[in-house]
CSV table of C-alpha atoms in Angstrom, one decimal:
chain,number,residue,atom,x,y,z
A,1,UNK,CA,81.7,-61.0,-40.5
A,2,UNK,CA,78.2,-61.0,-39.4
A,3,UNK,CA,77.1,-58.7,-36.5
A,4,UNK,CA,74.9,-61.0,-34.7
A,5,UNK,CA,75.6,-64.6,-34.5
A,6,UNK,CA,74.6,-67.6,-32.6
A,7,UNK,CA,76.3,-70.0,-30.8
A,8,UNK,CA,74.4,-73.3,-31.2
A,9,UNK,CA,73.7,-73.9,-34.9
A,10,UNK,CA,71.3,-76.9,-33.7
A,11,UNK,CA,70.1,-77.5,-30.3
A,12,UNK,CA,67.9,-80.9,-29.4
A,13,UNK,CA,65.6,-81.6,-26.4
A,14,UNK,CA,63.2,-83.5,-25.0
A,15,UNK,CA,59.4,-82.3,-24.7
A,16,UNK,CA,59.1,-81.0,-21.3
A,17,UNK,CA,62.1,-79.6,-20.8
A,18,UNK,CA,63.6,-76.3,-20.9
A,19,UNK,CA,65.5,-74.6,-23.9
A,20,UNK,CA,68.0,-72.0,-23.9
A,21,UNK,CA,68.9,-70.3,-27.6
A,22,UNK,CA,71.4,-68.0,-27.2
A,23,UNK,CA,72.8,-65.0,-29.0
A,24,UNK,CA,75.7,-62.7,-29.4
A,25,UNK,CA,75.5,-58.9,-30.7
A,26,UNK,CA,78.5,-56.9,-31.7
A,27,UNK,CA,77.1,-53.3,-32.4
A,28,UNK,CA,77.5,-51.3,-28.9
A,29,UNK,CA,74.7,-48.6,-30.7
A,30,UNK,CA,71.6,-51.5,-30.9
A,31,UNK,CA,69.0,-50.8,-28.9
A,32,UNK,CA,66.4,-53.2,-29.8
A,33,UNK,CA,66.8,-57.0,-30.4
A,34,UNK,CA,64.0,-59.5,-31.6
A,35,UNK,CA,63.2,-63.2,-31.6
A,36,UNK,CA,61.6,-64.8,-34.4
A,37,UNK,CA,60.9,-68.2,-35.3
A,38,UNK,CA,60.8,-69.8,-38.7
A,39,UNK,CA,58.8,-73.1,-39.3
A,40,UNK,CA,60.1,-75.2,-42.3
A,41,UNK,CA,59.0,-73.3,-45.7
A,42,UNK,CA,57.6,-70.2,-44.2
A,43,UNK,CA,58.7,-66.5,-43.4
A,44,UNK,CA,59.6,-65.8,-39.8
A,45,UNK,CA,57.2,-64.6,-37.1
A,46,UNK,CA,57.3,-62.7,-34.5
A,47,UNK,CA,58.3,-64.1,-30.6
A,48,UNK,CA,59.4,-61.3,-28.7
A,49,UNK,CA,61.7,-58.4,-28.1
A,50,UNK,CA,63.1,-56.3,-25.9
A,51,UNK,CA,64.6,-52.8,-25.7
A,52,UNK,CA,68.2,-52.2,-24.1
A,53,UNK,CA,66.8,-50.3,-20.8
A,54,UNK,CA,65.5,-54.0,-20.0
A,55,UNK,CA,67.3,-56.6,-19.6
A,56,UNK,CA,64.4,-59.5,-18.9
A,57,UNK,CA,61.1,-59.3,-20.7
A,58,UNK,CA,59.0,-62.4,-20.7
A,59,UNK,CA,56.1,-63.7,-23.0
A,60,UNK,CA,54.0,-66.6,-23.2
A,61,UNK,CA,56.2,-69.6,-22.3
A,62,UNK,CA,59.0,-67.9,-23.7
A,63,UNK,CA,61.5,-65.4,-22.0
A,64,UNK,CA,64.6,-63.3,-23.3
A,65,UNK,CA,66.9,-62.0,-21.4
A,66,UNK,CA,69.9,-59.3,-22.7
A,67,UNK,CA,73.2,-58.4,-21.2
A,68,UNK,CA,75.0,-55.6,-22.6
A,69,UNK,CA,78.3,-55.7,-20.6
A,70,UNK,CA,78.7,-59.0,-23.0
A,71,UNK,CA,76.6,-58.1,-25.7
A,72,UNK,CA,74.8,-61.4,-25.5
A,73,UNK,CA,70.6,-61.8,-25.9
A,74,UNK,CA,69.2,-65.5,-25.1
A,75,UNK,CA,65.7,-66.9,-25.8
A,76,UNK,CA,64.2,-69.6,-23.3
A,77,UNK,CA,61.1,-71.9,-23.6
A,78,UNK,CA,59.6,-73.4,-21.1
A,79,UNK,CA,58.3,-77.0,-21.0
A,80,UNK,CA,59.4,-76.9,-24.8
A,81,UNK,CA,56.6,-78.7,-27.3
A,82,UNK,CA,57.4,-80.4,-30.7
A,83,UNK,CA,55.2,-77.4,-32.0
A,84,UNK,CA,58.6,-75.5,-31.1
A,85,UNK,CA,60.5,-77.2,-33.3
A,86,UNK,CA,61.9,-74.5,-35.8
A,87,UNK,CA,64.9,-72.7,-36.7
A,88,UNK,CA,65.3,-69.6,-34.4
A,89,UNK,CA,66.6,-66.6,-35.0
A,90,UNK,CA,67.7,-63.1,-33.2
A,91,UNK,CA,67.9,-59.9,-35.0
A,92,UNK,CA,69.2,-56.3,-33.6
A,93,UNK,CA,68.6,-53.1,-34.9
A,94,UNK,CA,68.7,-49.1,-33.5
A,95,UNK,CA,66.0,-46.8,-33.1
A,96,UNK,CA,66.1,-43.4,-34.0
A,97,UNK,CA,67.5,-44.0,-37.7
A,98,UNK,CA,67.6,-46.2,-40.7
A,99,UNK,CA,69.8,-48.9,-38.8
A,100,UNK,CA,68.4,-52.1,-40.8
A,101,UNK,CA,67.4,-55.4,-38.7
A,102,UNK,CA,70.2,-57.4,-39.0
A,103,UNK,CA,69.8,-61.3,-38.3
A,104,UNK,CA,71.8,-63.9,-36.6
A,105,UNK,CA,72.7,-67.6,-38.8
A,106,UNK,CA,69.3,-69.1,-36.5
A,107,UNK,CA,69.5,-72.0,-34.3
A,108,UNK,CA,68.0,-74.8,-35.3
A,109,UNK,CA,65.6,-76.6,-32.4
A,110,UNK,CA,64.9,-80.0,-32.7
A,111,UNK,CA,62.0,-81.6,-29.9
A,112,UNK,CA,61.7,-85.1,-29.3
A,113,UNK,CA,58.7,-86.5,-28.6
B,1,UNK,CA,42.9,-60.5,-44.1
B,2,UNK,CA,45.8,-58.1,-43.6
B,3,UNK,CA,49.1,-59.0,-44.6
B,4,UNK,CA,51.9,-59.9,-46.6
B,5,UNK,CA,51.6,-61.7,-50.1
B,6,UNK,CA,54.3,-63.1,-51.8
B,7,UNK,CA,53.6,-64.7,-55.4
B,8,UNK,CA,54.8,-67.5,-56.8
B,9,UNK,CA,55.6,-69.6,-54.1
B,10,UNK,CA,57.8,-72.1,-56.3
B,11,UNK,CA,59.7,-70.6,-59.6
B,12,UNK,CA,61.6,-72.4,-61.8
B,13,UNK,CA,64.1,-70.4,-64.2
B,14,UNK,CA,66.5,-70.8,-67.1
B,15,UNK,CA,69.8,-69.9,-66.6
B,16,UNK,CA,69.8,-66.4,-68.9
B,17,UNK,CA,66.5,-65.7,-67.6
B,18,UNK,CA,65.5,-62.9,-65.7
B,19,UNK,CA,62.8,-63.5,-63.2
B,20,UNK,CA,60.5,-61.3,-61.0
B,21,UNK,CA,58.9,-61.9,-57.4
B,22,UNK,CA,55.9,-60.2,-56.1
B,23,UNK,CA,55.5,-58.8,-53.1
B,24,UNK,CA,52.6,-57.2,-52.4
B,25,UNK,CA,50.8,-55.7,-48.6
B,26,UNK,CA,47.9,-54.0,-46.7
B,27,UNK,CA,49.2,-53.4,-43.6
B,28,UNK,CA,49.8,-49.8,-44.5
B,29,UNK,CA,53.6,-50.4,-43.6
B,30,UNK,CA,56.5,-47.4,-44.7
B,31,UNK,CA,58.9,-50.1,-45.5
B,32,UNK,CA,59.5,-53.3,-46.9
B,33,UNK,CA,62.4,-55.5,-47.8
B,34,UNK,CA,63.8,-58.3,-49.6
B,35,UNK,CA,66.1,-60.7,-48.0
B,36,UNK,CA,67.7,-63.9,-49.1
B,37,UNK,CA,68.1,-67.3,-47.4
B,38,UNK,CA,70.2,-69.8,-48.0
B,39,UNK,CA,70.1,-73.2,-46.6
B,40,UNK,CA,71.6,-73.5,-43.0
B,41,UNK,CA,71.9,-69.4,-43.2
B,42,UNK,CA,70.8,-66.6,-41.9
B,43,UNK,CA,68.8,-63.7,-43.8
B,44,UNK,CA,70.9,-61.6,-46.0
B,45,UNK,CA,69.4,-58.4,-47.1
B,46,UNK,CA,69.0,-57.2,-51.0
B,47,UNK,CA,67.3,-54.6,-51.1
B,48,UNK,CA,64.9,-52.3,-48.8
B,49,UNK,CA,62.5,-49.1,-49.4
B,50,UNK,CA,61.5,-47.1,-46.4
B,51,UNK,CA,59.3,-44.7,-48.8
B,52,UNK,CA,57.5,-44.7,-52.2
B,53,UNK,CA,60.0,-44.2,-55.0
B,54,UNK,CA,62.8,-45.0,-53.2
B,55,UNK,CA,65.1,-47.7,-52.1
B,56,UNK,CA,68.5,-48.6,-51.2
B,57,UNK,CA,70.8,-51.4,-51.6
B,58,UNK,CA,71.1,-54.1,-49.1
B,59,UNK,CA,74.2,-56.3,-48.4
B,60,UNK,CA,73.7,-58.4,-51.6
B,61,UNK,CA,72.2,-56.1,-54.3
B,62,UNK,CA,74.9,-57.4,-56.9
B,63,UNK,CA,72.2,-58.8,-59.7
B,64,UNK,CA,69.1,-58.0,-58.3
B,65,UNK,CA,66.9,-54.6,-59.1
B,66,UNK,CA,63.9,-53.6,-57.6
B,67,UNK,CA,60.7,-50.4,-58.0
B,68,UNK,CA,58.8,-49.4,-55.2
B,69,UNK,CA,55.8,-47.0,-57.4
B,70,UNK,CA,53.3,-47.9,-54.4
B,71,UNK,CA,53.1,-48.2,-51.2
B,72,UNK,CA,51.3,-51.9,-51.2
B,73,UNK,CA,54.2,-53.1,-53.8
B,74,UNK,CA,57.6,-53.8,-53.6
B,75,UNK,CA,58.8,-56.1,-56.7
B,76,UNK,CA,62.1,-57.7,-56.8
B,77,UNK,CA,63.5,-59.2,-60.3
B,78,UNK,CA,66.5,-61.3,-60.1
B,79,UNK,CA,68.6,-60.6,-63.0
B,80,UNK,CA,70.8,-63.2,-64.8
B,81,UNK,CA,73.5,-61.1,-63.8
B,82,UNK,CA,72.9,-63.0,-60.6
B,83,UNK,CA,75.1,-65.8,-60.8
B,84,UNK,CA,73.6,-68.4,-57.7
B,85,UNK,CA,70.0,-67.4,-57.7
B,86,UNK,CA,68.6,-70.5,-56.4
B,87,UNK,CA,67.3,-69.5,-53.0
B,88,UNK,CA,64.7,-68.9,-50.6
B,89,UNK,CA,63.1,-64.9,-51.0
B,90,UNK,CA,61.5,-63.3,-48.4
B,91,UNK,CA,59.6,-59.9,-48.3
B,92,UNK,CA,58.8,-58.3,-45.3
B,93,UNK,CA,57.9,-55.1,-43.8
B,94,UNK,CA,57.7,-52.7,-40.7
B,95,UNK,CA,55.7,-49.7,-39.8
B,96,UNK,CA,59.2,-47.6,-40.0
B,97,UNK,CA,62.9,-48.5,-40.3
B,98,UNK,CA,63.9,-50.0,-37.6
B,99,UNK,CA,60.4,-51.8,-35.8
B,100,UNK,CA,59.0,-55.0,-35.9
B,101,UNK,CA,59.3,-56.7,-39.2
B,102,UNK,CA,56.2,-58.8,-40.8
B,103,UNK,CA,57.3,-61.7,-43.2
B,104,UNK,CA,55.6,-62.7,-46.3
B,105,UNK,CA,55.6,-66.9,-46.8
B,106,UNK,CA,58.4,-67.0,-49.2
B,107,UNK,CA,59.2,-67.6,-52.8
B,108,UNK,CA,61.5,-70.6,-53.3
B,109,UNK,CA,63.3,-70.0,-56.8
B,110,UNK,CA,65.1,-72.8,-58.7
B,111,UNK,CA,67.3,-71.8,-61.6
B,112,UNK,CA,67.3,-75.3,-63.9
């Protein structure tokens, strides 16, 4: 089975309110997990990460927040837009050797106007 | 513009036919990757070069065969070995193995 995984395949909300995309890790040895976002017919980009000697980092609207005891990462938005409306996905890796990204099924966030 | 360039966007194949993607980048970036997507899925990894002239088998290499003779180039060709090719390609790359990774837009490949 897959590594990383998700537990909301879709998750629906109103503009204005708050999101929470959350994420589950299995591999004790990552060290370094990444959001990205992927818009309908184009390649992911780049949200934010964090390292494992954090465990809240926050960005532009956006937060993430990791906790090792459980192994779980989640991404919040704040006062979500329908410009946030995209399939999201988390991907964990290790530094310090050829451990290759590996990414979660993505959640799929739907905002109503 | 720096960046990621993925050619063509839309393929259509025969079954039989072998077919290759372009991936092509000037970010001065060690490594690049393929990855698959299906729909509703995550991304499944093919293949991936951390170096010119050489590159190592993903998750899902079974049909697929790649060359990495530059640094700006990382071309996959789907084989007909490949026997559910219809999917969503993306190419992407990082400054070494395990950073950030930059995403090309895609090549969404039909087999008819």
């Amino acid at each position: 089975g897959e590594s990383v995984g998700l537990h909301l395949p879709t998750l629906s909300v109103q503009e204005g309110d708050n999101s929470i995309i959350n994420c589950a890790y299995s591999n004790s040895a990552s060290d370094y997990f990444i959001w990205y976002k992927q818009e309908s017919g184009k390649g992911p980009q780049f949200i934010i990460d964090i390292r494992s000697n954090m465990d809240k980092r926050q960005g532009q609207r956006v937060t993430v927040l990791l906790n090792k005891t459980v192994k779980h990462l989640s991404l919040q938005i704040a006062a979500t837009q329908p410009g946030d409306s995209a399939v999201y996905f988390c991907a964990e890796t290790a530094s310090g050797g050829s451990y290759i990204p590996t990414f979660g099924r993505g959640t799929s966030l739907i905002v109503h106007p | 513009d720096g960046g990621i360039t993925q050619s063509p966007k839309y393929l259509f194949r025969k079954e039989g036919q072998n077919v290759t993607l372009s991936c092509e980048q000037n970010l001065n970036h060690d490594a690049m990757y393929w990855y698959r997507q299906d729909p509703g899925q995550g991304l499944r990894l093919i293949y991936y070069s951390q170096i010119v002239n050489d590159f190592q088998k993903g998750d899902i290499a079974e049909g697929y065969s790649v060359s990495r003779e530059k640094k700006e180039s990382f071309p996959l060709t789907v084989t007909s070995a490949q026997k559910n090719p219809t999917a969503f390609y993306l190419c992407a790359t990082s400054w070494g193995a395990t950073g950030e990774l930059f995403f090309g837009e895609g090549s969404r490949l039909t087999v008819l």
